[in-house]
Coordinates of N, CA, C and O in Angstrom, one line a residue:
L1141 N -11.1 24.9 13.5 CA -12.2 24.4 14.0 C -11.7 22.7 13.0 O -12.0 21.9 13.5
L1142 N -11.0 22.6 12.5 CA -10.3 21.7 11.6 C -9.4 20.8 12.3 O -9.4 19.7 12.2
E1143 N -8.4 21.6 13.1 CA -7.7 20.4 13.7 C -7.9 20.5 15.4 O -6.7 20.1 15.9
R1144 N -8.7 20.6 15.8 CA -8.9 20.5 17.2 C -9.2 19.2 17.8 O -9.8 18.6 16.9
D1145 N -8.5 18.9 18.7 CA -8.8 17.5 19.5 C -10.3 17.0 19.7 O -10.7 16.5 19.6
V1146 N -10.6 18.3 20.2 CA -12.5 18.1 20.9 C -13.0 19.0 20.3 O -13.0 20.5 20.5
G1147 N -14.2 18.3 19.3 CA -15.2 18.7 18.4 C -14.4 19.1 17.1 O -15.3 20.3 16.6
G1148 N -13.3 18.9 17.2 CA -12.7 19.7 15.9 C -12.9 18.5 14.4 O -14.0 18.0 14.7
F1149 N -13.0 18.6 13.6 CA -13.2 18.2 12.3 C -13.0 16.5 12.3 O -13.8 15.7 12.3
S1150 N -11.9 16.2 12.6 CA -11.4 14.6 13.0 C -12.3 14.4 14.0 O -12.7 13.0 13.9
A1151 N -12.7 14.9 15.4 CA -13.2 14.3 16.1 C -15.1 14.1 15.7 O -15.4 13.2 16.2
L1152 N -15.6 15.0 15.2 CA -16.5 14.9 14.2 C -16.8 13.3 13.3 O -17.5 12.8 13.3
L1153 N -15.6 13.4 12.3 CA -15.9 12.3 11.8 C -15.5 11.1 12.7 O -16.2 9.8 12.3
A1154 N -15.1 11.1 13.5 CA -14.6 9.8 14.0 C -16.0 9.4 15.1 O -16.0 8.3 15.3
D1155 N -17.0 10.4 15.7 CA -18.0 10.3 15.8 C -19.8 9.9 15.2 O -20.2 9.9 15.6
F1156 N -19.1 10.0 13.6 CA -19.9 10.2 12.8 C -21.3 11.0 13.2 O -22.3 10.8 13.3
R1157 N -20.8 12.3 13.2 CA -21.6 13.5 14.1 C -22.3 14.0 12.6 O -21.8 15.1 12.1
K1158 N -22.9 13.7 12.1 CA -23.8 14.0 10.5 C -24.3 15.2 11.1 O -23.8 16.1 10.2
D1159 N -24.7 15.8 11.8 CA -25.5 17.2 11.9 C -24.5 18.1 11.7 O -24.2 19.1 11.1
D1160 N -23.7 17.9 12.8 CA -22.4 19.1 12.7 C -21.6 18.7 11.3 O -21.2 19.8 11.2
L1161 N -21.2 17.6 10.9 CA -20.4 17.6 9.7 C -21.2 18.3 8.6 O -20.3 19.0 7.9
R1162 N -22.5 18.0 8.7 CA -23.0 19.0 7.8 C -23.0 20.5 7.8 O -22.9 21.0 6.7
R1163 N -23.2 20.7 9.2 CA -22.9 22.1 9.1 C -21.8 22.9 9.2 O -21.5 23.9 8.4
M1164 N -20.7 22.0 9.4 CA -19.0 22.3 9.2 C -18.9 22.4 7.6 O -18.7 23.4 7.3
H1165 N -19.5 21.7 7.3 CA -19.6 21.4 5.5 C -20.1 22.9 4.8 O -19.7 24.0 3.8
K1166 N -21.2 23.4 5.5 CA -22.2 24.4 5.0 C -21.4 25.8 5.2 O -20.8 26.7 4.4
L1167 N -20.6 25.8 6.3 CA -19.9 26.7 6.7 C -18.9 27.4 5.8 O -18.4 28.3 5.6
F1168 N -17.8 25.8 6.0 CA -16.7 26.2 4.9 C -17.0 26.3 3.8 O -16.5 27.0 3.1
N1169 N -18.1 26.0 3.0 CA -18.7 26.0 1.7 C -19.0 27.6 1.3 O -19.0 28.1 0.4
R1170 N -18.9 28.7 2.2 CA -19.5 29.7 2.1 C -17.9 30.5 1.8 O -18.3 31.8 1.1
I1171 N -16.9 30.2 1.9 CA -15.5 30.7 2.2 C -14.9 29.9 0.9 O -15.3 28.8 0.3
D1172 N -14.3 31.2 -0.2 CA -13.8 30.9 -1.3 C -12.8 29.9 -1.1 O -11.8 30.0 -0.5
G1173 N -12.9 28.6 -1.9 CA -11.8 27.9 -1.1 C -11.8 26.8 -0.1 O -10.8 26.2 -0.1
G1174 N -12.7 27.0 0.6 CA -13.0 26.4 2.2 C -13.0 25.0 2.2 O -12.6 24.5 3.1
L1175 N -13.6 24.6 1.2 CA -14.0 22.9 1.2 C -12.9 22.4 1.0 O -12.5 21.2 1.6
S1176 N -11.7 22.6 0.2 CA -10.3 22.4 0.0 C -9.5 21.8 1.3 O -9.1 20.8 1.6
P1177 N -9.3 22.7 2.6 CA -8.8 22.0 3.7 C -9.4 21.1 4.1 O -9.2 20.0 4.8
L1178 N -11.1 21.0 4.4 CA -11.8 20.0 4.7 C -11.7 18.7 4.1 O -11.3 18.0 4.9
A1179 N -11.4 19.0 2.7 CA -11.7 17.7 2.0 C -10.0 17.0 2.3 O -10.3 15.6 2.3
T1180 N -8.8 18.1 2.2 CA -7.8 17.3 2.5 C -7.5 16.6 4.2 O -7.2 15.6 4.0
Q1181 N -8.5 17.3 5.3 CA -8.4 16.3 6.6 C -9.5 15.1 6.6 O -8.7 14.7 7.2
F1182 N -10.2 15.1 5.2 CA -11.0 14.2 5.5 C -10.3 12.7 5.0 O -10.5 11.6 5.4
R1183 N -9.8 13.3 4.2 CA -8.5 12.0 3.2 C -7.7 11.7 4.0 O -7.8 10.5 4.5
I1184 N -6.6 12.7 4.7 CA -5.8 12.3 6.1 C -6.8 11.2 7.0 O -6.0 10.3 7.6
F1185 N -7.9 11.5 7.6 CA -8.5 11.1 8.7 C -8.9 9.4 8.3 O -8.9 8.5 8.6
V1186 N -9.8 9.2 6.9 CA -9.8 8.1 6.1 C -8.6 7.1 5.8 O -8.7 5.6 6.2
T1187 N -7.5 7.9 5.3 CA -6.4 7.2 4.9 C -5.7 6.5 6.5 O -5.5 5.4 6.5
N1188 N -5.8 7.3 7.3 CA -5.1 6.8 8.7 C -5.7 5.6 9.5 O -5.6 4.7 9.8
K1189 N -7.5 6.0 9.2 CA -8.1 5.0 9.6 C -7.9 3.7 8.7 O -8.2 2.4 9.4
G1190 N -8.1 3.8 8.1 CA -7.8 2.7 6.9 C -6.5 1.8 7.0 O -6.5 0.5 7.2
A1191 N -5.0 2.5 7.2 CA -4.1 2.0 7.3 C -4.2 1.6 9.1 O -3.3 0.1 8.9
E1192 N -4.6 1.6 9.9 CA -5.0 1.2 11.1 C -5.5 0.0 10.8 O -5.2 -1.1 11.4
L1193 N -6.7 -0.2 10.1 CA -7.6 -1.5 9.6 C -6.9 -2.1 8.8 O -6.3 -3.5 9.7
V1194 N -5.7 -1.9 8.3 CA -4.8 -3.0 7.4 C -4.0 -3.3 8.1 O -3.6 -4.5 8.5
A1195 N -3.4 -2.8 9.3 CA -2.3 -2.6 10.3 C -2.9 -4.0 11.3 O -2.1 -4.9 11.4
T1196 N -4.1 -4.2 11.2 CA -4.4 -5.3 12.1 C -5.0 -6.4 11.5 O -4.9 -7.5 12.5
F1197 N -4.7 -6.6 10.2 CA -4.6 -8.0 9.5 C -3.1 -8.9 10.2 O -2.3 -8.2 9.9
D1198 N -3.3 -10.1 10.7 CA -2.3 -10.9 10.9 C -1.8 -11.9 9.6 O -3.0 -12.6 9.3
T1199 N -0.9 -11.6 8.9 CA -0.8 -12.0 7.6 C -0.5 -13.8 7.3 O -0.5 -14.0 6.9
T1200 N -0.3 -14.3 9.3 CA -0.2 -15.5 9.4 C -1.5 -16.4 9.3 O -1.3 -17.7 8.8
K1201 N -2.4 -15.2 9.1 CA -3.9 -16.4 9.2 C -4.6 -16.0 7.9 O -5.6 -15.8 7.5
A1202 N -3.8 -15.5 6.7 CA -4.4 -15.4 5.7 C -5.2 -16.4 4.6 O -5.6 -16.4 4.2
S1203 N -4.4 -17.7 5.3 CA -5.2 -18.6 4.7 C -6.7 -19.4 5.5 O -7.5 -20.2 5.2
N1204 N -6.6 -18.1 6.4 CA -8.0 -18.5 7.6 C -9.2 -18.1 6.9 O -9.2 -16.8 7.1
S1205 N -10.0 -18.9 6.4 CA -11.3 -18.3 6.2 C -12.0 -17.5 6.9 O -12.8 -16.3 6.7
E1206 N -12.1 -17.6 8.1 CA -12.7 -16.8 9.1 C -11.7 -15.1 9.3 O -12.7 -14.1 9.7
A1207 N -10.5 -15.3 9.8 CA -10.0 -13.8 9.6 C -10.2 -13.2 8.3 O -10.4 -11.9 8.7
V1208 N -10.0 -13.8 7.2 CA -10.0 -13.0 5.9 C -11.7 -12.5 5.6 O -11.6 -11.2 5.4
T1209 N -12.5 -13.3 6.3 CA -13.9 -12.9 5.9 C -14.1 -11.7 7.1 O -14.6 -10.6 6.7
D1210 N -13.7 -11.6 8.1 CA -13.8 -10.6 9.2 C -12.8 -9.4 9.0 O -13.8 -8.5 9.0
F1211 N -11.7 -9.4 8.3 CA -11.1 -8.6 7.9 C -11.7 -7.7 6.7 O -12.2 -6.4 6.4
V1212 N -12.3 -8.6 5.7 CA -12.7 -7.9 4.6 C -14.0 -7.0 5.1 O -14.5 -6.1 4.5
D1213 N -15.0 -7.7 5.8 CA -16.2 -7.5 6.1 C -16.1 -6.0 7.1 O -16.9 -5.3 7.1
R1214 N -14.8 -5.9 7.8 CA -14.7 -4.4 8.6 C -14.2 -3.4 7.6 O -14.7 -2.5 7.5
L1215 N -13.7 -3.9 6.1 CA -13.4 -2.6 5.3 C -14.5 -2.7 4.5 O -14.7 -1.5 4.3
I1216 N -15.4 -3.7 3.8 CA -16.9 -3.1 3.8 C -17.7 -2.1 4.3 O -18.1 -0.9 4.1
Q1217 N -17.6 -2.4 6.0 CA -18.1 -1.6 6.8 C -17.6 -0.3 6.6 O -18.2 0.8 6.8
M1218 N -16.2 -0.2 6.8 CA -15.6 1.0 6.5 C -15.9 1.9 5.2 O -16.4 3.2 5.6
Q1219 N -15.9 1.1 4.2 CA -16.4 1.9 2.9 C -17.9 2.4 3.0 O -18.2 3.8 2.7
D1220 N -19.1 1.7 3.7 CA -19.9 1.9 3.8 C -20.4 2.7 4.5 O -21.1 4.2 4.1
N1221 N -19.6 3.4 5.9 CA -19.6 4.7 6.9 C -19.3 5.6 6.2 O -20.5 6.6 6.2
Y1222 N -18.2 5.6 5.3 CA -17.3 6.7 5.1 C -18.5 7.2 3.6 O -18.5 8.5 3.4
Q1223 N -19.1 6.2 2.9 CA -19.8 6.6 2.1 C -21.2 7.3 2.5 O -21.7 8.3 1.8
T1224 N -21.6 7.3 3.3 CA -22.9 7.7 3.9 C -22.4 8.9 4.3 O -23.2 9.6 3.8
L1225 N -21.6 9.0 5.0 CA -21.0 10.3 5.2 C -20.7 11.5 4.1 O -21.3 12.7 3.9
L1226 N -20.2 10.6 3.1 CA -20.2 11.5 1.8 C -21.5 11.7 1.3 O -21.9 13.2 0.6
T1227 N -22.3 11.0 1.3 CA -23.9 10.6 0.7 C -24.7 12.0 1.4 O -25.4 12.9 1.2
E1228 N -24.5 12.2 2.6 CA -25.3 13.0 3.7 C -24.6 14.0 4.4 O -25.4 14.8 4.3
C1229 N -23.2 14.4 3.7 CA -22.7 15.5 4.7 C -22.1 16.4 3.7 O -22.1 17.3 3.3
F1230 N -21.2 15.5 2.5 CA -20.1 16.2 2.0 C -20.6 15.7 0.3 O -19.6 15.3 -0.5
D1231 N -22.1 16.0 -0.1 CA -21.8 15.5 -1.4 C -21.4 16.3 -2.6 O -22.0 17.1 -3.0
T1232 N -20.1 16.5 -2.3 CA -19.2 16.9 -3.8 C -18.2 16.0 -4.3 O -17.9 15.0 -3.9
Q1233 N -17.9 16.7 -5.5 CA -16.7 16.0 -6.3 C -15.5 15.8 -5.5 O -14.5 14.9 -5.1
L1234 N -15.4 16.7 -4.6 CA -13.6 17.0 -3.9 C -13.8 15.9 -3.0 O -12.6 15.7 -2.8
F1235 N -14.8 16.2 -2.3 CA -14.9 15.1 -1.1 C -15.0 13.5 -1.9 O -14.3 12.5 -1.0
S1236 N -15.7 13.3 -2.7 CA -15.6 12.0 -3.4 C -13.9 11.3 -3.9 O -13.8 10.3 -3.6
K1237 N -13.6 12.6 -4.3 CA -11.9 12.5 -4.7 C -11.1 12.1 -3.6 O -10.2 10.9 -4.0
A1238 N -11.4 13.0 -2.5 CA -10.4 12.6 -1.3 C -10.7 11.1 -1.0 O -9.5 10.8 -0.5
M1239 N -12.0 10.7 -1.0 CA -12.0 9.3 -0.2 C -11.5 8.1 -1.3 O -11.1 7.4 -0.5
K1240 N -11.6 8.4 -2.5 CA -10.7 7.4 -3.7 C -9.3 7.4 -3.1 O -8.9 6.6 -3.3
E1241 N -8.5 8.7 -3.3 CA -7.3 8.7 -2.8 C -7.4 8.2 -1.3 O -6.2 7.2 -1.5
A1242 N -8.0 8.2 -0.7 CA -7.6 7.8 0.9 C -7.8 5.7 0.6 O -6.8 5.2 1.2
F1243 N -8.7 5.5 0.1 CA -8.7 4.4 0.0 C -8.0 3.3 -0.8 O -7.3 2.5 -0.6
E1244 N -7.6 4.2 -2.1 CA -6.5 3.7 -2.4 C -4.8 3.7 -1.8 O -4.2 2.8 -2.3
S1245 N -4.8 4.6 -1.5 CA -3.8 4.8 -0.7 C -3.3 3.5 0.7 O -2.2 2.7 0.4
F1246 N -4.2 2.9 0.9 CA -4.2 1.8 1.8 C -4.8 0.4 1.3 O -3.9 -0.2 2.2
T1247 N -5.5 0.7 0.6 CA -5.8 -0.8 -0.3 C -4.6 -1.5 -1.1 O -4.6 -2.6 -1.4
N1248 N -3.9 -0.6 -1.1 CA -2.7 -0.6 -2.5 C -1.3 -0.9 -1.7 O -0.5 -1.3 -2.6
R1249 N -1.5 -1.0 -0.3 CA -0.4 -1.4 0.5 C 0.1 -2.8 0.4 O -1.2 -3.4 0.6
E1250 N 0.9 -3.3 0.3 CA 1.2 -4.7 1.1 C 1.1 -5.2 2.6 O 1.5 -3.6 3.3
I1251 N 0.4 -5.8 3.1 CA -0.1 -6.1 4.4 C 1.3 -6.8 4.9 O 1.4 -8.3 4.1
G1252 N 1.7 -7.0 6.1 CA 2.7 -7.6 6.7 C 4.1 -7.5 6.6 O 4.7 -6.7 6.0
Q1253 N 5.0 -8.4 7.3 CA 6.5 -8.4 7.4 C 6.9 -9.2 6.0 O 6.0 -9.9 5.2
A1254 N 8.2 -8.9 5.6 CA 8.9 -9.8 4.8 C 8.6 -11.0 5.1 O 8.2 -11.7 3.8
G1255 N 8.5 -11.9 5.8 CA 8.3 -13.5 5.7 C 7.0 -13.7 5.2 O 6.6 -14.8 4.6
S1256 N 5.9 -12.6 5.7 CA 4.5 -13.3 5.0 C 3.8 -12.1 4.7 O 3.3 -11.4 5.4
K1257 N 3.9 -11.9 3.6 CA 3.4 -10.5 3.1 C 1.9 -11.1 2.2 O 2.0 -12.0 1.7
T1258 N 1.1 -10.2 2.2 CA -0.2 -10.8 1.3 C -0.7 -9.2 0.5 O -0.3 -7.7 1.3
T1259 N -1.5 -9.1 0.3 CA -2.3 -7.5 -0.3 C -3.6 -7.6 -0.3 O -4.1 -8.9 -0.2
C1260 N -4.6 -6.5 -0.3 CA -5.8 -6.5 -0.2 C -6.5 -6.9 -1.3 O -7.5 -7.4 -1.2
A1261 N -5.9 -6.6 -2.6 CA -6.2 -7.5 -3.5 C -6.2 -9.1 -3.8 O -7.3 -9.5 -4.1
E1262 N -5.6 -9.9 -2.9 CA -5.3 -11.1 -2.5 C -6.5 -11.6 -1.6 O -7.1 -12.4 -1.6
L1263 N -6.8 -10.7 -0.5 CA -7.6 -10.7 0.6 C -9.0 -10.9 0.0 O -9.9 -11.5 0.4
L1264 N -9.5 -10.0 -1.0 CA -10.6 -9.5 -1.9 C -10.9 -10.6 -2.5 O -12.1 -11.3 -2.3
S1265 N -9.9 -11.3 -3.2 CA -10.0 -12.5 -4.1 C -10.2 -13.6 -2.9 O -11.2 -14.1 -3.6
T1266 N -9.8 -13.9 -2.2 CA -9.9 -15.0 -1.3 C -11.3 -15.0 -0.5 O -12.1 -15.9 -0.4
Y1267 N -11.8 -13.8 -0.1 CA -13.1 -13.6 -0.1 C -14.1 -13.9 -0.7 O -15.0 -14.3 -0.6
C1268 N -13.9 -13.5 -2.2 CA -15.0 -13.6 -2.9 C -14.9 -15.2 -3.4 O -16.1 -16.1 -3.4
D1269 N -13.7 -15.9 -3.2 CA -13.8 -17.2 -3.4 C -14.5 -18.2 -2.2 O -15.2 -18.8 -2.7
I1270 N -14.3 -17.9 -1.0 CA -15.1 -18.1 -0.1 C -16.7 -17.8 0.1 O -17.6 -18.8 0.3
L1271 N -17.3 -16.8 -0.6 CA -18.4 -16.2 -0.4 C -19.4 -16.9 -1.6 O -20.3 -17.2 -1.1
L1272 N -18.5 -17.2 -3.0 CA -19.3 -18.1 -3.9 C -18.9 -19.5 -3.6 O -20.0 -20.3 -3.7
K1273 N -18.1 -20.4 -3.2 CA -18.1 -21.8 -2.8 C -19.1 -22.0 -1.8 O -19.8 -22.7 -2.0
A1274 N -19.3 -20.9 -1.0 CA -20.7 -21.3 -0.3 C -21.8 -21.1 -0.5 O -23.1 -21.4 0.0
G1275 N -21.8 -20.1 -1.8 CA -22.9 -20.1 -2.5 C -24.2 -19.4 -1.7 O -24.0 -18.6 -0.9
G1276 N -25.3 -19.1 -1.9 CA -26.2 -18.7 -1.2 C -26.8 -19.7 -0.2 O -28.1 -19.4 0.7
E1277 N -25.9 -20.6 0.5 CA -26.7 -21.4 1.6 C -26.5 -20.7 2.9 O -27.6 -20.9 3.6
K1278 N -25.5 -20.2 3.1 CA -25.1 -19.2 4.2 C -26.2 -18.2 4.5 O -26.8 -17.3 5.2
I1279 N -26.3 -17.4 3.6 CA -27.0 -16.2 3.0 C -27.8 -15.8 1.6 O -27.6 -17.1 0.6
G1280 N -28.8 -15.4 1.3 CA -29.7 -15.5 0.7 C -29.3 -14.6 -0.6 O -27.8 -14.2 -0.6
D1281 N -29.7 -15.0 -1.8 CA -29.3 -14.3 -3.1 C -29.3 -12.6 -3.1 O -28.4 -12.0 -3.4
D1282 N -30.2 -12.4 -2.5 CA -30.1 -10.6 -2.3 C -28.6 -9.9 -1.4 O -28.0 -9.2 -1.8
A1283 N -28.5 -11.0 -0.6 CA -27.4 -10.4 0.5 C -26.2 -10.4 -0.3 O -25.0 -10.1 -0.2
M1284 N -26.1 -11.9 -1.1 CA -24.9 -12.2 -1.6 C -24.8 -11.3 -3.1 O -23.5 -10.8 -3.1
E1285 N -25.7 -10.8 -3.6 CA -25.5 -9.7 -4.7 C -25.1 -8.4 -4.2 O -24.2 -7.8 -4.7
E1286 N -25.5 -8.2 -3.3 CA -25.3 -6.7 -2.2 C -24.3 -6.9 -2.0 O -23.2 -5.8 -2.2
K1287 N -23.8 -8.0 -1.2 CA -21.8 -8.0 -0.9 C -21.3 -8.1 -2.0 O -20.1 -7.4 -1.9
L1288 N -21.7 -8.7 -3.4 CA -20.8 -8.7 -4.2 C -20.4 -7.4 -5.0 O -19.6 -6.8 -5.6
E1289 N -21.6 -6.5 -4.9 CA -21.8 -5.0 -5.1 C -20.8 -4.4 -4.2 O -19.6 -3.9 -5.0
K1290 N -20.2 -4.7 -3.2 CA -19.9 -3.6 -2.1 C -18.3 -4.3 -2.6 O -17.0 -3.3 -2.4
I1291 N -18.2 -5.5 -2.9 CA -16.6 -5.7 -3.0 C -16.2 -5.5 -4.2 O -15.2 -5.1 -4.1
V1292 N -16.9 -5.0 -5.6 CA -16.6 -4.6 -6.9 C -16.3 -3.1 -6.5 O -15.2 -2.6 -7.2
R1293 N -17.0 -2.3 -5.6 CA -16.8 -1.1 -5.5 C -15.2 -1.1 -4.8 O -14.5 -0.3 -5.0
L1294 N -14.8 -1.9 -4.0 CA -13.5 -2.1 -2.9 C -12.3 -2.2 -4.0 O -11.1 -2.0 -4.1
F1295 N -12.6 -2.9 -5.4 CA -11.8 -3.4 -6.4 C -11.3 -2.4 -7.1 O -10.2 -2.2 -7.7
T1296 N -12.2 -1.3 -7.4 CA -12.2 0.2 -8.1 C -11.4 0.7 -7.3 O -10.3 1.6 -8.4
Y1297 N -10.6 0.6 -6.3 CA -9.5 1.3 -5.8 C -8.0 0.8 -5.6 O -7.3 1.1 -5.6
L1298 N -8.7 -0.8 -6.2 CA -6.9 -1.4 -6.4 C -6.1 -0.9 -7.7 O -6.9 -1.0 -8.4
S1299 N -4.9 -1.2 -7.7 CA -4.3 -1.0 -8.8 C -3.7 -2.2 -9.6 O -3.9 -2.5 -10.3
D1300 N -3.7 -3.6 -8.7 CA -2.9 -4.4 -8.8 C -4.5 -5.4 -9.0 O -4.5 -6.1 -8.0
K1301 N -5.1 -5.3 -10.1 CA -6.1 -6.4 -10.0 C -6.0 -7.3 -10.8 O -6.1 -8.4 -11.1

């Protein structure tokens, strides 16, 4: 169940199949120590998805506000999606720790090649700068506050603040 390509835990995560993920959590929870392998698979899956997202960022566009905004918005969306899975399917400390470790692993890596490197910390800071300079003109105060709260959550994963 854990490692099957079709219908396995990773496939359920990829498809965000919440009902099936809840059932799998409930099943593995009946076994003493059964949640540990699930949490490990969850951490590996989120780490890989995050690494894929980070790898897609073109560091030559680090000064392009649209590219930075797109990247950080996708990072926020990813965090929201997996936080929803945590809340609705795996509400345990073990899975929260796994998600924290996963996000820490890929948000603290350098992005890019030797000539043009950047970090998630720099991109998040640039995003905040873009957001605050634009002010509430493009988005309302509530939406601005919500975005800033999500950015702060992402900042908690960074070791280079």
